[in-house]
Amino acid sequence: MVARAARAADLADLDGAVSDCFACPRLVDWREEVARTRRAAFRDQRYWGRPVPGFGAADARLAILGLAPAAHGGNRTGRIFTGDRSGDVLFAALHRAGLANQPTSVAADDGLALRDTRIFAAVRCAPPDNKPTPAERDTCAPWLHREVALIRPTLRVVVALGAFAWAAWWPVLREVYGVRPPSPRPAFGHGAHWSGTTAPALLGCYHVSQQNTFTGRLTPGMLDDVFARAKQLAGVD
């Protein structure tokens, strides 16, 4: 898989390779089982049931790094953060920030377009209980590394949604930018900020999970502040 990721000549090539990955048996079994059984509300829909590629601008100045696709969201629709409550919150915030042309993301063909932004996940398959293992994260890492390498010329800031994504970013520094990650690693927190000299800035943001948004741990105003800061660091008007 490492060699296959490295061979991807552009994002379209990478997306096709990601969609055909079978590297993690536990994740393959789960994503396919969910696609077969389906949730009652979506019983008439055909699930994607495969790894979910990144989505957004090829010349992105701002990237959003999530954890993994949702079982009945991206695993169903084939597009990251599409068709679930987390996506409802995220894309509404991106629309308010002027980074998305519409506030909703319900299907891969719904006309959504991102401005100066690309979204991808540390793990590309939906995991049981939304909890990929560190080994699965590391196995999936070459896809992330190649995606960042392809948008490296324009990328200026990365927003990490949650501690898992925050931890997944540090190996990118070494593999893509040839930079030794900081030691000790900066702690994750909402609004945390790390900047290097040759790599993109990193911002921490609580994940847009229902657990966080329904309880008020993450509010729309908090998201707006993070994306305003990200736009400033990325030089996006």
XYZ file of N, CA, C and O in Angstrom, residues 13-216:
816
model
N -6.086 10.179 -9.046
C -5.412 8.880 -9.007
C -5.377 8.348 -7.575
O -5.657 7.168 -7.314
N -5.071 9.225 -6.624
C -5.027 8.833 -5.219
C -6.404 8.402 -4.727
O -6.543 7.383 -4.043
N -7.435 9.177 -5.066
C -8.790 8.847 -4.619
C -9.219 7.469 -5.106
O -9.839 6.700 -4.366
N -8.867 7.133 -6.345
C -9.205 5.819 -6.868
C -8.480 4.710 -6.132
O -9.063 3.659 -5.841
N -7.224 4.952 -5.802
C -6.446 3.944 -5.074
C -6.970 3.776 -3.651
O -7.091 2.646 -3.154
N -7.303 4.866 -2.987
C -7.863 4.796 -1.635
C -9.129 3.952 -1.633
O -9.333 3.095 -0.763
N -9.987 4.182 -2.601
C -11.289 3.505 -2.654
C -11.170 2.004 -2.854
O -12.142 1.270 -2.636
N -9.985 1.544 -3.232
C -9.783 0.128 -3.517
C -8.845 -0.529 -2.506
O -8.215 -1.540 -2.801
N -8.780 0.019 -1.303
C -7.863 -0.498 -0.287
C -8.553 -1.559 0.580
O -9.695 -1.380 1.012
N -7.825 -2.645 0.855
C -8.321 -3.731 1.704
C -7.279 -4.100 2.764
O -7.184 -5.243 3.177
N -6.504 -3.121 3.216
C -5.343 -3.407 4.042
C -5.667 -3.833 5.471
O -4.876 -4.536 6.090
N -6.801 -3.392 6.015
C -7.119 -3.652 7.426
C -8.328 -4.581 7.531
O -9.466 -4.137 7.347
N -8.119 -5.868 7.822
C -9.232 -6.839 7.807
C -10.404 -6.458 8.703
O -11.559 -6.624 8.317
N -10.132 -5.954 9.893
C -11.228 -5.599 10.797
C -12.090 -4.483 10.210
O -13.328 -4.538 10.285
N -11.454 -3.494 9.622
C -12.195 -2.381 9.040
C -12.939 -2.805 7.783
O -14.064 -2.356 7.541
N -12.325 -3.653 6.983
C -13.005 -4.158 5.782
C -14.263 -4.923 6.172
O -15.350 -4.714 5.608
N -14.151 -5.804 7.153
C -15.311 -6.584 7.601
C -16.424 -5.672 8.102
O -17.610 -5.886 7.795
N -16.067 -4.668 8.870
C -17.074 -3.785 9.469
C -17.768 -2.919 8.421
O -18.989 -2.829 8.385
N -16.974 -2.275 7.551
C -17.578 -1.379 6.568
C -18.509 -2.151 5.638
O -19.574 -1.649 5.258
N -18.136 -3.386 5.291
C -18.960 -4.178 4.386
C -20.192 -4.728 5.095
O -21.274 -4.816 4.493
N -20.060 -5.079 6.374
C -21.207 -5.544 7.143
C -22.242 -4.428 7.296
O -23.449 -4.645 7.123
N -21.796 -3.235 7.589
C -22.704 -2.087 7.701
C -23.402 -1.833 6.369
O -24.606 -1.544 6.326
N -22.675 -1.956 5.284
C -23.251 -1.724 3.961
C -24.287 -2.783 3.588
O -25.233 -2.504 2.844
N -24.109 -3.987 4.115
C -25.088 -5.050 3.826
C -26.341 -4.902 4.679
O -27.465 -5.041 4.177
N -26.160 -4.640 5.961
C -27.312 -4.631 6.870
C -28.071 -3.304 6.809
O -29.288 -3.289 6.910
N -27.355 -2.191 6.695
C -27.929 -0.854 6.549
C -28.797 -0.439 7.739
O -29.340 -1.279 8.439
N -28.889 0.824 7.934
C -29.790 1.387 8.943
C -31.190 1.456 8.345
O -31.357 1.679 7.147
N -32.194 1.291 9.194
C -33.575 1.234 8.718
C -33.941 2.459 7.888
O -34.630 2.355 6.863
N -33.476 3.633 8.295
C -33.812 4.865 7.577
C -33.236 4.892 6.168
O -33.723 5.644 5.308
N -32.214 4.067 5.922
C -31.549 4.066 4.616
C -31.649 2.699 3.940
O -30.830 2.379 3.076
N -32.636 1.916 4.305
C -32.700 0.533 3.812
C -32.834 0.449 2.291
O -32.446 -0.555 1.688
N -33.365 1.498 1.669
C -33.548 1.479 0.215
C -32.350 2.058 -0.531
O -32.379 2.129 -1.768
N -31.326 2.470 0.187
C -30.156 3.054 -0.444
C -29.038 2.027 -0.583
O -28.913 1.127 0.241
N -28.255 2.211 -1.607
C -27.073 1.384 -1.781
C -25.887 2.072 -1.110
O -25.537 3.216 -1.445
N -25.283 1.409 -0.145
C -24.165 1.988 0.595
C -22.874 1.918 -0.219
O -22.648 0.982 -0.981
N -22.023 2.910 -0.008
C -20.686 2.917 -0.614
C -19.886 1.726 -0.101
O -19.337 0.954 -0.884
N -19.737 1.595 1.209
C -19.113 0.429 1.821
C -17.651 0.215 1.485
O -17.169 -0.919 1.519
N -16.943 1.291 1.207
C -15.522 1.220 0.847
C -14.768 2.335 1.571
O -15.381 3.179 2.220
N -13.447 2.383 1.457
C -12.729 3.527 2.030
C -13.201 4.830 1.387
O -13.584 4.851 0.202
N -13.164 5.898 2.144
C -13.692 7.189 1.679
C -12.530 8.137 1.369
O -11.741 8.471 2.262
N -12.405 8.585 0.119
C -11.319 9.508 -0.238
C -11.529 10.887 0.367
O -12.582 11.204 0.928
N -10.509 11.736 0.220
C -10.648 13.129 0.589
C -11.558 13.858 -0.372
O -11.970 13.326 -1.410
N -11.881 15.094 -0.013
C -12.814 15.879 -0.822
C -12.438 17.356 -0.734
O -12.099 17.846 0.335
N -12.483 18.038 -1.873
C -12.268 19.475 -1.855
C -11.266 19.933 -2.893
O -10.947 19.222 -3.858
N -10.753 21.136 -2.677
C -9.923 21.811 -3.663
C -8.544 21.179 -3.796
O -7.911 20.832 -2.796
N -8.082 21.068 -5.036
C -6.743 20.533 -5.288
C -5.662 21.550 -4.922
O -4.502 21.174 -4.720
N -6.035 22.827 -4.868
C -5.084 23.876 -4.488
C -5.447 24.456 -3.127
O -5.321 25.654 -2.875
N -5.877 23.585 -2.222
C -6.344 24.014 -0.904
C -5.236 24.701 -0.117
O -4.098 24.234 -0.074
N -5.588 25.788 0.525
C -4.688 26.449 1.468
C -4.984 26.014 2.900
O -4.162 26.172 3.790
N -6.172 25.445 3.082
C -6.633 25.030 4.405
C -7.119 23.585 4.305
O -7.869 23.245 3.393
N -6.695 22.751 5.230
C -7.137 21.354 5.249
C -7.779 21.043 6.594
O -7.396 21.596 7.627
N -8.766 20.161 6.564
C -9.446 19.695 7.770
C -9.189 18.200 7.882
O -9.523 17.436 6.968
N -8.589 17.799 8.986
C -8.225 16.398 9.207
C -9.152 15.809 10.268
O -9.154 16.251 11.415
N -9.964 14.829 9.847
C -10.879 14.170 10.762
C -10.348 12.826 11.223
O -9.213 12.440 10.928
N -11.202 12.107 11.938
C -10.822 10.816 12.493
C -11.023 9.699 11.468
O -10.075 9.053 11.039
N -12.275 9.468 11.069
C -12.624 8.389 10.141
C -14.058 8.618 9.674
O -14.820 9.341 10.323
N -14.471 7.997 8.571
C -15.856 8.144 8.114
C -16.849 7.537 9.100
O -16.520 6.597 9.833
N -18.045 8.077 9.115
C -19.118 7.522 9.933
C -19.738 6.320 9.220
O -19.830 6.294 7.990
N -20.176 5.347 9.995
C -20.717 4.110 9.422
C -21.889 4.366 8.492
O -22.000 3.751 7.422
N -22.786 5.285 8.885
C -23.967 5.570 8.072
C -23.903 6.963 7.450
O -24.909 7.462 6.943
N -22.714 7.570 7.498
C -22.461 8.836 6.832
C -21.605 8.598 5.606
O -22.084 8.159 4.566
N -20.301 8.876 5.734
C -19.410 8.681 4.592
C -19.379 7.262 4.078
O -19.232 7.029 2.874
N -19.507 6.288 4.963
C -19.528 4.885 4.519
C -20.762 4.579 3.681
O -20.765 3.635 2.896
N -21.795 5.386 3.842
C -23.019 5.228 3.049
C -22.953 6.047 1.763
O -23.274 5.558 0.678
N -22.515 7.301 1.870
C -22.588 8.216 0.733
C -21.340 8.230 -0.138
O -21.394 8.666 -1.284
N -20.201 7.800 0.428
C -18.959 7.811 -0.337
C -18.223 9.133 -0.294
O -17.216 9.297 -0.990
N -18.707 10.081 0.517
C -18.002 11.355 0.660
C -17.848 11.681 2.137
O -18.793 11.542 2.910
N -16.677 12.117 2.510
C -16.354 12.361 3.902
C -17.295 13.392 4.525
O -17.638 14.390 3.890
N -17.750 13.124 5.744
C -18.639 14.005 6.506
C -19.945 14.311 5.773
O -20.547 15.364 5.990
N -20.401 13.395 4.953
C -21.623 13.628 4.179
C -22.712 12.657 4.604
O -22.505 11.449 4.618
N -23.864 13.217 4.954
C -25.013 12.386 5.285
C -25.155 12.047 6.751
O -25.883 11.116 7.094
N -24.478 12.802 7.645
C -24.631 12.531 9.074
C -24.651 13.847 9.841
O -24.423 14.917 9.289
N -24.936 13.767 11.141
C -25.079 14.975 11.956
C -23.768 15.740 12.081
O -23.765 16.975 12.159
N -22.658 15.030 12.144
C -21.370 15.714 12.219
C -21.140 16.582 10.990
O -20.681 17.726 11.088
N -21.467 16.037 9.834
C -21.340 16.802 8.605
C -22.268 18.003 8.569
O -21.902 19.071 8.064
N -23.471 17.848 9.122
C -24.401 18.976 9.174
C -23.764 20.160 9.897
O -23.864 21.313 9.461
N -23.110 19.867 11.015
C -22.475 20.922 11.814
C -21.254 21.493 11.097
O -21.067 22.717 11.016
N -20.419 20.602 10.557
C -19.185 21.041 9.931
C -19.443 21.907 8.701
O -18.866 22.999 8.556
N -20.299 21.456 7.804
C -20.501 22.204 6.568
C -21.296 23.481 6.781
O -21.114 24.459 6.051
N -22.151 23.502 7.783
C -22.813 24.762 8.126
C -21.770 25.793 8.557
O -21.842 26.974 8.179
N -20.778 25.354 9.348
C -19.722 26.261 9.787
C -18.852 26.708 8.614
O -18.472 27.886 8.518
N -18.528 25.787 7.721
C -17.724 26.149 6.552
C -18.467 27.132 5.656
O -17.870 28.039 5.067
N -19.777 26.964 5.551
C -20.581 27.898 4.753
C -20.581 29.277 5.396
O -20.422 30.298 4.706
N -20.736 29.331 6.714
C -20.685 30.631 7.400
C -19.328 31.304 7.204
O -19.237 32.534 7.143
N -18.273 30.487 7.118
C -16.922 31.021 6.944
C -16.604 31.378 5.497
O -15.515 31.894 5.214
N -17.526 31.099 4.580
C -17.277 31.372 3.175
C -16.396 30.346 2.494
O -15.850 30.595 1.413
N -16.280 29.162 3.110
C -15.431 28.106 2.560
C -16.218 27.007 1.861
O -15.626 26.099 1.284
N -17.538 27.069 1.910
C -18.408 26.108 1.221
C -19.551 26.867 0.574
O -20.031 27.867 1.109
N -19.997 26.387 -0.594
C -21.037 27.099 -1.332
C -22.444 26.825 -0.814
O -23.401 27.477 -1.240
N -22.587 25.863 0.104
C -23.895 25.562 0.680
C -23.679 25.006 2.086
O -22.611 24.490 2.399
N -24.693 25.097 2.951
C -24.515 24.708 4.346
C -24.798 23.246 4.638
O -24.679 22.823 5.792
N -25.170 22.461 3.633
C -25.529 21.066 3.855
C -24.718 20.152 2.950
O -24.235 20.556 1.891
N -24.607 18.898 3.387
C -23.884 17.883 2.635
C -24.619 16.561 2.823
O -24.414 15.865 3.809
N -25.490 16.238 1.891
C -26.367 15.078 2.067
C -26.053 13.923 1.133
O -26.383 12.773 1.423
N -25.416 14.205 -0.010
C -25.110 13.160 -0.990
C -23.935 13.613 -1.838
O -23.660 14.820 -1.955
N -23.254 12.666 -2.442
C -22.055 12.986 -3.210
C -22.347 13.829 -4.442
O -21.449 14.477 -4.970
N -23.598 13.832 -4.888
C -23.960 14.591 -6.087
C -24.845 15.791 -5.769
O -25.626 16.238 -6.620
N -24.728 16.343 -4.561
C -25.633 17.419 -4.148
C -25.145 18.810 -4.519
O -25.763 19.814 -4.155
N -24.030 18.910 -5.242
C -23.545 20.203 -5.712
C -22.620 20.924 -4.750
O -22.183 22.049 -5.033
N -22.274 20.321 -3.639
C -21.383 20.957 -2.683
C -20.007 21.194 -3.301
O -19.447 20.330 -3.965
N -19.471 22.374 -3.065
C -18.112 22.701 -3.492
C -17.426 23.461 -2.365
O -18.059 24.267 -1.678
N -16.145 23.204 -2.180
C -15.365 23.866 -1.145
C -14.423 24.880 -1.775
O -13.909 24.665 -2.879
N -14.182 25.952 -1.063
C -13.282 27.011 -1.524
C -12.014 26.987 -0.683
O -12.071 27.101 0.534
N -10.876 26.814 -1.345
C -9.566 26.858 -0.684
C -9.425 25.812 0.419
O -8.573 25.953 1.297
N -10.243 24.772 0.388
C -10.311 23.827 1.511
C -10.374 22.398 1.011
O -11.038 22.114 0.009
N -9.697 21.501 1.721
C -9.820 20.071 1.454
C -10.011 19.348 2.784
O -9.426 19.738 3.801
N -10.845 18.316 2.747
C -11.156 17.547 3.945
C -10.740 16.099 3.729
O -11.018 15.515 2.676
N -10.077 15.513 4.723
C -9.716 14.104 4.665
C -9.645 13.558 6.082
O -9.743 14.317 7.061
N -9.490 12.246 6.184
C -9.494 11.597 7.501
C -8.198 10.834 7.719
O -7.552 10.373 6.770
N -7.837 10.677 8.999
C -6.641 9.915 9.343
C -6.801 8.451 8.975
O -5.847 7.789 8.555
N -8.024 7.918 9.133
C -8.360 6.542 8.754
C -9.492 6.614 7.739
O -10.486 7.310 7.968
N -9.370 5.894 6.635
C -10.293 6.079 5.518
C -11.501 5.144 5.537
O -12.410 5.308 4.731
N -11.528 4.171 6.439
C -12.675 3.265 6.560
C -13.429 3.541 7.846
O -12.829 3.907 8.867
N -14.743 3.338 7.830
C -15.537 3.462 9.046
C -15.124 2.375 10.032
O -15.129 1.194 9.688
N -14.779 2.740 11.266
C -14.369 1.744 12.270
C -15.509 1.397 13.225
O -16.416 2.222 13.455
N -15.521 0.200 13.782
C -16.510 -0.135 14.817
C -16.442 0.857 15.975
O -15.351 1.213 16.426
N -17.598 1.310 16.433
C -17.691 2.237 17.572
C -16.928 3.532 17.348
O -16.575 4.234 18.311
N -16.659 3.858 16.082
C -15.905 5.080 15.746
C -14.520 5.105 16.399
O -13.985 6.180 16.699
N -13.920 3.927 16.586
C -12.639 3.847 17.280
C -11.652 2.995 16.494
O -11.508 1.794 16.732
N -10.932 3.600 15.547
C -9.849 2.861 14.900
C -8.712 2.642 15.884
O -8.548 3.401 16.843
N -7.935 1.614 15.663
C -6.793 1.335 16.526
C -5.577 2.132 16.051
O -5.509 2.562 14.895
N -4.595 2.330 16.922
C -3.352 2.974 16.469
C -2.703 2.232 15.305
O -2.140 2.866 14.403
N -2.789 0.909 15.305
C -2.201 0.138 14.201
C -2.931 0.427 12.891
O -2.301 0.532 11.827
N -4.253 0.560 12.939
C -5.018 0.883 11.732
C -4.699 2.300 11.251
O -4.600 2.544 10.047
N -4.535 3.212 12.191
C -4.122 4.579 11.831
C -2.783 4.557 11.109
O -2.604 5.217 10.073
N -1.832 3.779 11.632
C -0.500 3.739 11.035
C -0.518 3.050 9.673
O 0.215 3.445 8.757
N -1.340 2.014 9.536
C -1.455 1.333 8.247
C -2.031 2.264 7.190
O -1.618 2.248 6.023
N -2.975 3.109 7.599
C -3.651 4.012 6.664
C -2.839 5.275 6.379
O -3.142 6.008 5.437
N -1.814 5.529 7.164
C -1.079 6.784 7.082
C -0.511 7.118 5.702
O -0.477 8.298 5.326
N -0.033 6.145 4.903
C 0.502 6.516 3.591
C -0.482 7.257 2.697
O -0.079 8.105 1.885
N -1.779 6.983 2.838
C -2.765 7.731 2.050
C -2.766 9.199 2.467
O -2.795 10.102 1.621
N -2.769 9.440 3.774
C -2.729 10.810 4.272
C -1.444 11.507 3.845
O -1.474 12.662 3.382
N -0.334 10.822 3.973
C 0.945 11.435 3.623
C 0.978 11.838 2.147
O 1.446 12.936 1.800
N 0.479 10.969 1.285
C 0.506 11.304 -0.143
C -0.468 12.432 -0.476
O -0.165 13.302 -1.298
N -1.620 12.443 0.190
C -2.588 13.503 -0.078
C -2.017 14.871 0.321
O -2.156 15.851 -0.411
N -1.377 14.911 1.478
C -0.755 16.163 1.900
C 0.374 16.545 0.945
O 0.527 17.721 0.586
N 1.148 15.563 0.491
C 2.240 15.864 -0.444
C 1.708 16.478 -1.735
O 2.322 17.389 -2.303
N 0.553 16.001 -2.190
C -0.008 16.508 -3.446
C -0.536 17.927 -3.321
O -0.557 18.668 -4.311
N -0.970 18.324 -2.134
C -1.458 19.697 -1.961
C -0.431 20.571 -1.222
O -0.715 21.729 -0.906
N 0.729 20.021 -1.007
C 1.780 20.749 -0.272
C 2.092 22.130 -0.846
O 2.314 23.080 -0.074
N 2.123 22.313 -2.158
C 2.500 23.636 -2.679
C 1.627 24.785 -2.186
O 2.102 25.927 -2.103
N 0.369 24.505 -1.867
C -0.526 25.587 -1.447
C -0.940 25.507 0.018
O -1.423 26.495 0.580
N -0.776 24.348 0.657
C -1.315 24.132 1.999
C -0.594 24.996 3.034
O 0.621 24.978 3.126
N -1.386 25.726 3.836
C -0.818 26.624 4.840
C -1.260 26.315 6.265
O -0.570 26.689 7.216
N -2.404 25.676 6.452
C -2.894 25.396 7.802
C -3.754 24.148 7.789
O -4.462 23.877 6.814
N -3.673 23.378 8.872
C -4.465 22.164 9.040
C -5.256 22.291 10.335
O -4.688 22.640 11.381
N -6.555 22.021 10.261
C -7.404 21.977 11.443
C -7.621 20.514 11.799
O -8.193 19.755 10.999
N -7.153 20.107 12.964
C -7.304 18.724 13.423
C -8.547 18.617 14.289
O -8.648 19.269 15.335
N -9.496 17.792 13.850
C -10.739 17.600 14.595
C -10.552 16.468 15.598
O -10.680 15.293 15.276
N -10.210 16.816 16.824
C -10.060 15.823 17.874
C -8.622 15.393 18.086
O -7.732 15.607 17.248
N -8.393 14.737 19.221
C -7.052 14.327 19.619
C -6.468 13.256 18.699
O -5.254 13.207 18.497
N -7.316 12.380 18.155
C -6.819 11.323 17.278
C -6.212 11.933 16.021
O -5.121 11.552 15.579
N -6.918 12.885 15.416
C -6.396 13.557 14.225
C -5.159 14.378 14.562
O -4.194 14.423 13.789
N -5.167 15.024 15.718
C -4.005 15.804 16.164
C -2.762 14.906 16.233
O -1.693 15.271 15.737
N -2.908 13.716 16.804
C -1.779 12.786 16.908
C -1.363 12.251 15.538
O -0.178 11.973 15.302
N -2.331 12.102 14.623
C -2.025 11.567 13.296
C -1.222 12.546 12.447
O -0.597 12.143 11.462
N -1.235 13.824 12.814
C -0.551 14.817 11.998
C 0.967 14.780 12.153
O 1.695 15.010 11.184
N 1.472 14.458 13.332
C 2.906 14.601 13.577
C 3.775 13.768 12.643
O 4.820 14.258 12.160
N 3.418 12.505 12.334
C 4.239 11.761 11.368
C 4.281 12.397 9.979
O 5.232 12.168 9.217
N 3.264 13.195 9.633
C 3.260 13.878 8.340
C 4.452 14.828 8.236
O 5.037 15.000 7.158
N 4.803 15.441 9.344
C 5.924 16.383 9.308
C 7.194 15.706 8.807
O 7.917 16.242 7.967
N 7.456 14.510 9.337
C 8.665 13.797 8.939
C 8.553 13.239 7.520
O 9.483 13.375 6.712
N 7.412 12.599 7.209
C 7.277 11.888 5.935
C 7.107 12.827 4.743
O 7.549 12.506 3.640
N 6.448 13.954 4.932
C 6.152 14.855 3.814
C 7.084 16.062 3.788
O 7.558 16.469 2.722
N 7.371 16.622 4.960
C 8.128 17.869 5.014
C 9.580 17.677 5.439
O 10.356 18.640 5.420
N 9.941 16.457 5.845
C 11.303 16.218 6.278
C 11.651 16.971 7.545
O 12.820 17.316 7.773
N 10.652 17.208 8.380
C 10.829 17.967 9.623
C 10.650 17.035 10.812
O 9.698 16.240 10.848
N 11.521 17.111 11.780
C 11.371 16.299 12.980
C 10.198 16.836 13.805
O 10.162 18.036 14.124
N 9.253 15.985 14.173
C 8.130 16.454 14.993
C 8.616 16.985 16.330
O 9.643 16.543 16.851
N 7.904 17.946 16.893
C 8.331 18.505 18.184
C 8.299 17.456 19.286
O 7.480 16.538 19.270
N 9.204 17.586 20.228
C 9.271 16.669 21.363
C 9.503 17.497 22.632
O 10.470 18.271 22.702
N 8.607 17.365 23.595
C 7.394 16.535 23.571
C 6.349 17.108 22.623
O 6.409 18.285 22.270
N 5.406 16.260 22.224
C 4.340 16.714 21.331
C 3.463 17.753 22.035
O 3.105 17.572 23.197
N 3.090 18.819 21.369
C 2.141 19.766 21.958
C 0.826 19.066 22.283
O 0.357 18.227 21.519
N 0.244 19.412 23.414
C -1.001 18.779 23.839
C -2.164 19.269 22.994
O -2.238 20.454 22.628
N -3.092 18.346 22.703
C -4.301 18.731 21.985
C -5.226 19.509 22.900
O -5.357 19.232 24.094
N -5.913 20.455 22.323
C -6.961 21.189 23.011
C -7.708 22.021 21.993
O -7.196 22.302 20.894
N -8.911 22.403 22.326
C -9.658 23.258 21.404
C -8.984 24.628 21.342
O -8.776 25.279 22.363
N -8.603 25.027 20.139
C -7.889 26.281 19.951
C -6.390 26.169 20.072
O -5.682 27.173 19.895
N -5.878 24.971 20.362
C -4.423 24.785 20.418
C -3.809 25.142 19.073
O -4.402 24.894 18.021
N -2.599 25.693 19.097
C -1.953 26.180 17.870
C -0.474 25.841 17.921
O 0.207 26.153 18.896
N -0.016 25.177 16.850
C 1.409 24.906 16.684
C 1.827 25.413 15.318
O 1.109 25.206 14.318
N 2.972 26.060 15.250
C 3.493 26.537 13.971
C 4.955 26.143 13.839
O 5.740 26.302 14.791
N 5.289 25.628 12.671
C 6.677 25.359 12.341
C 7.178 26.398 11.357
O 6.493 27.375 11.059
N 8.365 26.181 10.836
C 8.933 27.146 9.889
C 8.697 26.752 8.440
O 8.553 27.625 7.580
N 8.623 25.444 8.162
C 8.459 25.003 6.773
C 7.190 24.187 6.549
O 6.857 23.887 5.409
N 6.506 23.814 7.616
C 5.285 23.001 7.516
C 4.068 23.861 7.841
O 4.190 24.932 8.436
N 2.871 23.403 7.468
C 1.664 24.174 7.775
C 1.449 24.330 9.274
O 1.881 23.497 10.084
N 0.765 25.395 9.650
C 0.333 25.562 11.035
C -0.722 24.504 11.347
O -1.439 24.031 10.461
N -0.809 24.145 12.617
C -1.785 23.153 13.067
C -2.669 23.787 14.131
O -2.173 24.352 15.104
N -3.999 23.674 13.930
C -4.974 24.165 14.899
C -5.784 22.991 15.430
O -6.196 22.116 14.664
N -6.028 22.976 16.724
C -6.877 21.951 17.317
C -8.317 22.425 17.431
O -8.575 23.601 17.708
N -9.235 21.509 17.214
C -10.662 21.806 17.324
C -11.361 20.565 17.859
O -11.079 19.451 17.385
N -12.244 20.726 18.821
C -13.027 19.582 19.253
C -13.727 18.976 18.046
O -14.168 19.691 17.138
N -13.848 17.657 18.045
C -14.499 16.978 16.933
C -15.971 17.370 16.863
O -16.614 17.624 17.886
N -16.499 17.402 15.639
C -17.900 17.798 15.434
C -18.841 16.617 15.656
O -19.860 16.480 14.967
N -18.542 15.783 16.608
C -19.369 14.624 16.932
C -20.641 15.082 17.641
O -20.685 16.157 18.260
N -21.677 14.240 17.602
C -22.905 14.561 18.312
C -22.641 14.675 19.814
O -23.266 15.492 20.498
N -21.739 13.853 20.320
C -21.417 13.911 21.749
C -20.948 15.298 22.148
O -21.271 15.806 23.226
N -20.185 15.948 21.277
C -19.681 17.284 21.578
C -20.683 18.383 21.257
O -20.820 19.343 22.025
N -21.366 18.262 20.118
C -22.259 19.349 19.709
C -23.585 19.326 20.468
O -24.153 20.380 20.759
N -24.095 18.138 20.793
C -25.367 18.067 21.515
C -25.227 18.494 22.966
O -26.190 18.962 23.580
N -24.041 18.306 23.538
C -23.828 18.658 24.945
C -23.355 20.096 25.122
O -23.244 20.574 26.254
N -23.067 20.777 24.029
C -22.574 22.147 24.119
C -21.091 22.267 24.349
O -20.568 23.375 24.529
